[in-house]
Each structure stands twice: as structure tokens, then as C-alpha cells.
């Protein structure tokens, strides 16, 4: 089953923060996060493994709550380059099930 | 090349034609994947290779879809008797990870956009 992401879309001004949520109906052992700009390849941001650890990538970090079967991606002090569609993914690397996507647009 | 290379980038086919999409993974990457991405949707898993072995083809939508990686490097996704519902971007990804790894970053190519008329 496909993970559900919220919000579906968000518009931010440069410097604002955002949170993208990812919920799964199945038990989670790992969560992947990717960003895809229009017409481009998805690009890996990070992977979180079971254990609830928070990982970071520049000013983008994520948390993973396996009890709630949820993960959240935090974007702080957003930059124009953060614009794109964010996908969470569940399952092992061998077969990632990607979420519904969150379209993020950062404006000056 | 430095990244995953796919060709053709764009393909227009008439309904009923066969198409072949090529993927050249990052050198040394053991694992190779094909995903299908419909407009406005997330990528959907099609199939997974480790070297030349196709370990999972559970995502292939019908027996018209066939993938191969005969020498463990370049892969081809073939779609026979194309239908309009096959229109999508076909993404190839490769990874250093292999069975036994708990995690692995996927490196995606830019995709082949297939339009079936």
C-alpha cells in the first residue's frame, strides 16, 4: 500500500520552514526521502532506519516514528533550490514503495 | 558517464508497436531497478536485478513487459504491443547495495518518456 503524504502541496517564501508528513498503513522498518524537480530524476535525500533516529542533510532533517508508522521531513530556512516534489518511500532498497508526493514551491 | 544514462529520452509509439528502452547504470553498481512514473504520481516499482539475475519482477503490469540485463550492466525494458495506458516516464535506477544490505541509495536516470498514440 502506498504511503500517504501531507500536505499535497505547499508554497513557502524563502526563509520559511515546512514539514512534510508521511504515513504508512503497514509496519515501517525504513523510510527513504527523495526530491524530484520538474522533468528531472528523483534525487536521494536520506534514509532512516528503524530506531527513531533523526537524520540531517544540510538544513533538511527527518524523523521516523515506527510506532506511529510515520516519518516527517523538516525543511528549515527554505531556499529557492528546495522547490520540487518530495517523495517518501517505504520498504527495503530492493523495492521502494513511493508515497503520493508533496509539491513544494519556494518563492522569493 | 558519471550518472545513470537512459535512452531514448522521448519515444512516441503507435498503439500496438513494440518499444525498447535502454538503461546504462553507474559503473560498478550491482543493483538495477526499473520504475514507472505516471504524470503527477510517484514512481512505481517494476523490476529489480542484482547483476544479471532478475530477483523481483512482481511490479511488471503484464506479460507484455519484459526486462533483461544479460551481462550485469546495461539493461533493456521492452514493451510489446504498446497500449495507451503504457504512456508514462520509465525511470531506471542503480545502487551499490546488494542483498544483505539494510539500506541503499538509489541513483535515478532522467527517464524515458513514452507516449502511446
Tab-separated table of C-alpha atoms in Angstrom:
chain	number	residue	atom	x	y	z
A	1	UNK	CA	0.000	0.000	0.000
A	2	UNK	CA	1.238	3.425	-0.961
A	3	UNK	CA	2.271	5.733	1.909
A	4	UNK	CA	0.160	8.876	2.185
A	5	UNK	CA	1.867	12.245	2.313
A	6	UNK	CA	0.569	15.557	3.590
A	7	UNK	CA	0.234	18.268	2.609
A	8	UNK	CA	-0.230	17.587	-1.115
A	9	UNK	CA	1.217	20.976	-1.965
A	10	UNK	CA	2.733	23.927	-0.147
A	11	UNK	CA	4.032	27.351	-1.124
A	12	UNK	CA	6.708	28.954	1.033
A	13	UNK	CA	8.545	32.227	0.983
A	14	UNK	CA	12.328	31.987	1.109
A	15	UNK	CA	13.461	31.537	4.689
A	16	UNK	CA	10.255	29.925	5.941
A	17	UNK	CA	10.076	26.435	7.408
A	18	UNK	CA	7.966	23.482	6.318
A	19	UNK	CA	7.080	19.990	7.484
A	20	UNK	CA	6.098	17.146	5.184
A	21	UNK	CA	4.468	14.099	6.705
A	22	UNK	CA	4.441	10.517	5.502
A	23	UNK	CA	2.115	7.864	6.934
A	24	UNK	CA	2.006	4.175	6.239
A	25	UNK	CA	-0.700	1.619	6.980
A	26	UNK	CA	1.982	-1.059	7.222
A	27	UNK	CA	4.786	-1.540	9.732
A	28	UNK	CA	7.795	0.560	8.853
A	29	UNK	CA	11.391	-0.602	9.066
A	30	UNK	CA	12.935	2.136	6.983
A	31	UNK	CA	11.881	5.347	5.297
A	32	UNK	CA	13.520	6.932	2.273
A	33	UNK	CA	13.165	10.553	1.191
A	34	UNK	CA	13.710	11.797	-2.369
A	35	UNK	CA	13.240	15.133	-4.109
A	36	UNK	CA	12.330	15.433	-7.779
A	37	UNK	CA	12.483	18.671	-9.708
A	38	UNK	CA	10.211	19.027	-12.725
A	39	UNK	CA	11.459	16.910	-15.623
A	40	UNK	CA	14.441	15.628	-13.675
A	41	UNK	CA	15.457	12.443	-11.919
A	42	UNK	CA	14.486	11.871	-8.280
A	43	UNK	CA	17.451	12.631	-6.017
A	44	UNK	CA	18.126	10.829	-2.750
A	45	UNK	CA	17.970	12.957	0.396
A	46	UNK	CA	18.247	10.455	3.209
A	47	UNK	CA	17.189	7.112	4.597
A	48	UNK	CA	16.062	6.466	8.152
A	49	UNK	CA	16.249	3.034	9.659
A	50	UNK	CA	14.171	1.578	12.487
A	51	UNK	CA	15.192	3.226	15.732
A	52	UNK	CA	13.607	6.656	15.617
A	53	UNK	CA	16.802	8.497	14.802
A	54	UNK	CA	16.707	11.870	13.223
A	55	UNK	CA	18.978	12.449	10.257
A	56	UNK	CA	20.043	15.613	8.583
A	57	UNK	CA	21.064	16.789	5.167
A	58	UNK	CA	22.091	20.437	5.064
A	59	UNK	CA	19.054	22.269	6.521
A	60	UNK	CA	16.769	19.335	5.821
A	61	UNK	CA	16.205	16.772	8.541
A	62	UNK	CA	13.781	13.947	9.157
A	63	UNK	CA	12.367	11.876	11.962
A	64	UNK	CA	10.974	8.376	11.979
A	65	UNK	CA	8.408	7.056	14.457
A	66	UNK	CA	7.958	3.367	13.754
A	67	UNK	CA	5.282	3.050	16.447
A	68	UNK	CA	3.071	5.558	14.690
A	69	UNK	CA	4.246	4.304	11.285
A	70	UNK	CA	5.105	7.861	10.350
A	71	UNK	CA	8.005	9.940	9.170
A	72	UNK	CA	8.333	13.700	8.891
A	73	UNK	CA	10.688	15.775	6.768
A	74	UNK	CA	11.662	19.172	8.152
A	75	UNK	CA	12.890	21.954	5.889
A	76	UNK	CA	14.245	24.963	7.741
A	77	UNK	CA	15.085	28.367	6.335
A	78	UNK	CA	13.926	27.226	2.899
A	79	UNK	CA	15.866	28.216	-0.199
A	80	UNK	CA	14.654	28.570	-3.791
A	81	UNK	CA	16.566	25.388	-4.604
A	82	UNK	CA	14.289	23.406	-2.289
A	83	UNK	CA	11.437	23.662	-4.788
A	84	UNK	CA	10.324	20.325	-6.189
A	85	UNK	CA	8.201	17.322	-5.345
A	86	UNK	CA	9.172	15.354	-2.267
A	87	UNK	CA	8.504	11.642	-2.055
A	88	UNK	CA	8.814	9.384	0.921
A	89	UNK	CA	9.371	5.718	0.288
A	90	UNK	CA	8.920	2.620	2.383
A	91	UNK	CA	10.366	-0.848	2.167
A	92	UNK	CA	13.880	-2.043	1.566
A	93	UNK	CA	16.028	-0.562	-1.198
A	94	UNK	CA	15.187	-3.639	-3.286
A	95	UNK	CA	11.598	-2.482	-3.715
A	96	UNK	CA	10.734	1.018	-2.594
A	97	UNK	CA	7.054	1.947	-2.464
A	98	UNK	CA	6.882	5.683	-3.017
A	99	UNK	CA	4.300	7.949	-1.431
A	100	UNK	CA	1.752	10.234	-3.019
A	101	UNK	CA	4.193	13.157	-3.158
A	102	UNK	CA	4.253	16.711	-1.811
A	103	UNK	CA	4.805	19.550	-4.246
A	104	UNK	CA	6.791	22.332	-2.605
A	105	UNK	CA	7.332	25.723	-4.165
A	106	UNK	CA	9.628	28.307	-2.630
A	107	UNK	CA	9.103	31.859	-3.831
A	108	UNK	CA	11.317	34.930	-3.291
B	1	UNK	CA	29.490	8.556	-17.548
B	2	UNK	CA	29.029	9.862	-14.055
B	3	UNK	CA	25.332	9.077	-13.707
B	4	UNK	CA	22.640	6.682	-14.890
B	5	UNK	CA	22.022	7.155	-18.577
B	6	UNK	CA	18.753	6.321	-20.303
B	7	UNK	CA	17.765	6.316	-23.947
B	8	UNK	CA	15.761	7.365	-25.744
B	9	UNK	CA	14.688	10.329	-23.616
B	10	UNK	CA	11.440	10.591	-25.566
B	11	UNK	CA	9.612	7.929	-27.532
B	12	UNK	CA	6.321	8.186	-29.376
B	13	UNK	CA	4.781	4.883	-30.405
B	14	UNK	CA	1.607	3.955	-32.179
B	15	UNK	CA	-0.657	1.599	-30.286
B	16	UNK	CA	0.420	-1.963	-30.968
B	17	UNK	CA	4.089	-1.158	-31.636
B	18	UNK	CA	6.929	-2.690	-29.643
B	19	UNK	CA	9.393	-0.411	-27.837
B	20	UNK	CA	12.758	-0.935	-26.177
B	21	UNK	CA	14.149	1.384	-23.532
B	22	UNK	CA	17.787	1.259	-22.555
B	23	UNK	CA	19.495	1.923	-19.226
B	24	UNK	CA	23.208	2.317	-18.628
B	25	UNK	CA	23.793	2.220	-14.847
B	26	UNK	CA	26.655	3.743	-12.904
B	27	UNK	CA	29.751	1.621	-13.389
B	28	UNK	CA	30.163	-0.924	-10.615
B	29	UNK	CA	26.586	-0.724	-9.390
B	30	UNK	CA	25.373	-4.226	-8.710
B	31	UNK	CA	21.676	-3.478	-8.402
B	32	UNK	CA	19.449	-2.082	-11.136
B	33	UNK	CA	15.781	-1.144	-10.974
B	34	UNK	CA	13.019	-0.064	-13.321
B	35	UNK	CA	10.200	2.184	-12.138
B	36	UNK	CA	7.184	3.581	-13.964
B	37	UNK	CA	6.041	7.112	-13.195
B	38	UNK	CA	2.666	8.335	-14.413
B	39	UNK	CA	2.052	12.069	-14.651
B	40	UNK	CA	1.745	13.641	-11.192
B	41	UNK	CA	2.391	10.362	-9.390
B	42	UNK	CA	5.265	8.810	-7.513
B	43	UNK	CA	7.470	6.190	-9.170
B	44	UNK	CA	6.072	2.648	-9.097
B	45	UNK	CA	8.359	-0.358	-8.876
B	46	UNK	CA	8.539	-2.624	-11.906
B	47	UNK	CA	11.536	-4.914	-11.519
B	48	UNK	CA	14.923	-5.413	-9.802
B	49	UNK	CA	18.171	-7.006	-10.939
B	50	UNK	CA	21.218	-7.964	-8.961
B	51	UNK	CA	23.946	-8.336	-11.540
B	52	UNK	CA	22.307	-10.327	-14.365
B	53	UNK	CA	19.763	-12.064	-12.148
B	54	UNK	CA	16.245	-10.685	-12.140
B	55	UNK	CA	15.350	-11.117	-8.477
B	56	UNK	CA	11.949	-9.432	-8.469
B	57	UNK	CA	9.597	-8.769	-11.365
B	58	UNK	CA	6.437	-8.500	-9.321
B	59	UNK	CA	5.736	-4.946	-10.478
B	60	UNK	CA	5.605	-5.665	-14.199
B	61	UNK	CA	1.979	-4.869	-15.097
B	62	UNK	CA	1.507	-7.577	-17.727
B	63	UNK	CA	3.337	-10.170	-19.775
B	64	UNK	CA	3.805	-7.502	-22.448
B	65	UNK	CA	6.563	-6.070	-20.248
B	66	UNK	CA	9.932	-7.752	-20.254
B	67	UNK	CA	13.283	-6.659	-18.827
B	68	UNK	CA	16.755	-8.074	-19.190
B	69	UNK	CA	20.299	-7.374	-18.065
B	70	UNK	CA	22.265	-10.143	-19.770
B	71	UNK	CA	25.795	-9.135	-18.788
B	72	UNK	CA	25.041	-7.495	-15.484
B	73	UNK	CA	25.485	-3.940	-16.697
B	74	UNK	CA	23.226	-2.398	-19.375
B	75	UNK	CA	19.537	-3.227	-19.088
B	76	UNK	CA	16.680	-3.074	-21.572
B	77	UNK	CA	12.992	-2.754	-20.782
B	78	UNK	CA	10.851	-4.000	-23.629
B	79	UNK	CA	7.157	-3.344	-24.013
B	80	UNK	CA	5.311	-5.349	-26.626
B	81	UNK	CA	2.079	-4.300	-28.331
B	82	UNK	CA	2.009	-0.956	-26.531
B	83	UNK	CA	-1.289	0.361	-25.190
B	84	UNK	CA	-2.273	3.926	-24.325
B	85	UNK	CA	-2.136	3.114	-20.607
B	86	UNK	CA	1.578	2.370	-21.012
B	87	UNK	CA	2.214	6.100	-21.523
B	88	UNK	CA	4.477	7.179	-18.669
B	89	UNK	CA	8.045	8.032	-17.762
B	90	UNK	CA	10.143	4.924	-17.271
B	91	UNK	CA	12.879	5.513	-14.715
B	92	UNK	CA	15.936	3.372	-14.284
B	93	UNK	CA	17.922	3.433	-11.048
B	94	UNK	CA	21.074	1.742	-9.880
B	95	UNK	CA	22.596	1.142	-6.480
B	96	UNK	CA	25.807	-0.136	-4.958
B	97	UNK	CA	23.763	-2.067	-2.415
B	98	UNK	CA	23.247	-5.774	-2.775
B	99	UNK	CA	21.304	-8.464	-0.925
B	100	UNK	CA	22.091	-8.413	2.745
B	101	UNK	CA	22.372	-4.642	2.909
B	102	UNK	CA	19.846	-2.954	5.117
B	103	UNK	CA	19.731	0.226	3.103
B	104	UNK	CA	20.777	1.654	-0.206
B	105	UNK	CA	20.676	4.945	-2.047
B	106	UNK	CA	19.054	4.736	-5.465
B	107	UNK	CA	20.615	6.794	-8.249
B	108	UNK	CA	17.967	7.532	-10.852
B	109	UNK	CA	18.331	8.371	-14.503
B	110	UNK	CA	16.270	11.159	-16.053
B	111	UNK	CA	13.888	8.647	-17.560
B	112	UNK	CA	12.428	7.739	-20.921
B	113	UNK	CA	9.095	9.422	-21.602
B	114	UNK	CA	6.867	7.072	-23.584
B	115	UNK	CA	3.767	8.389	-25.316
B	116	UNK	CA	1.484	5.847	-26.962
B	117	UNK	CA	-0.935	7.271	-29.522
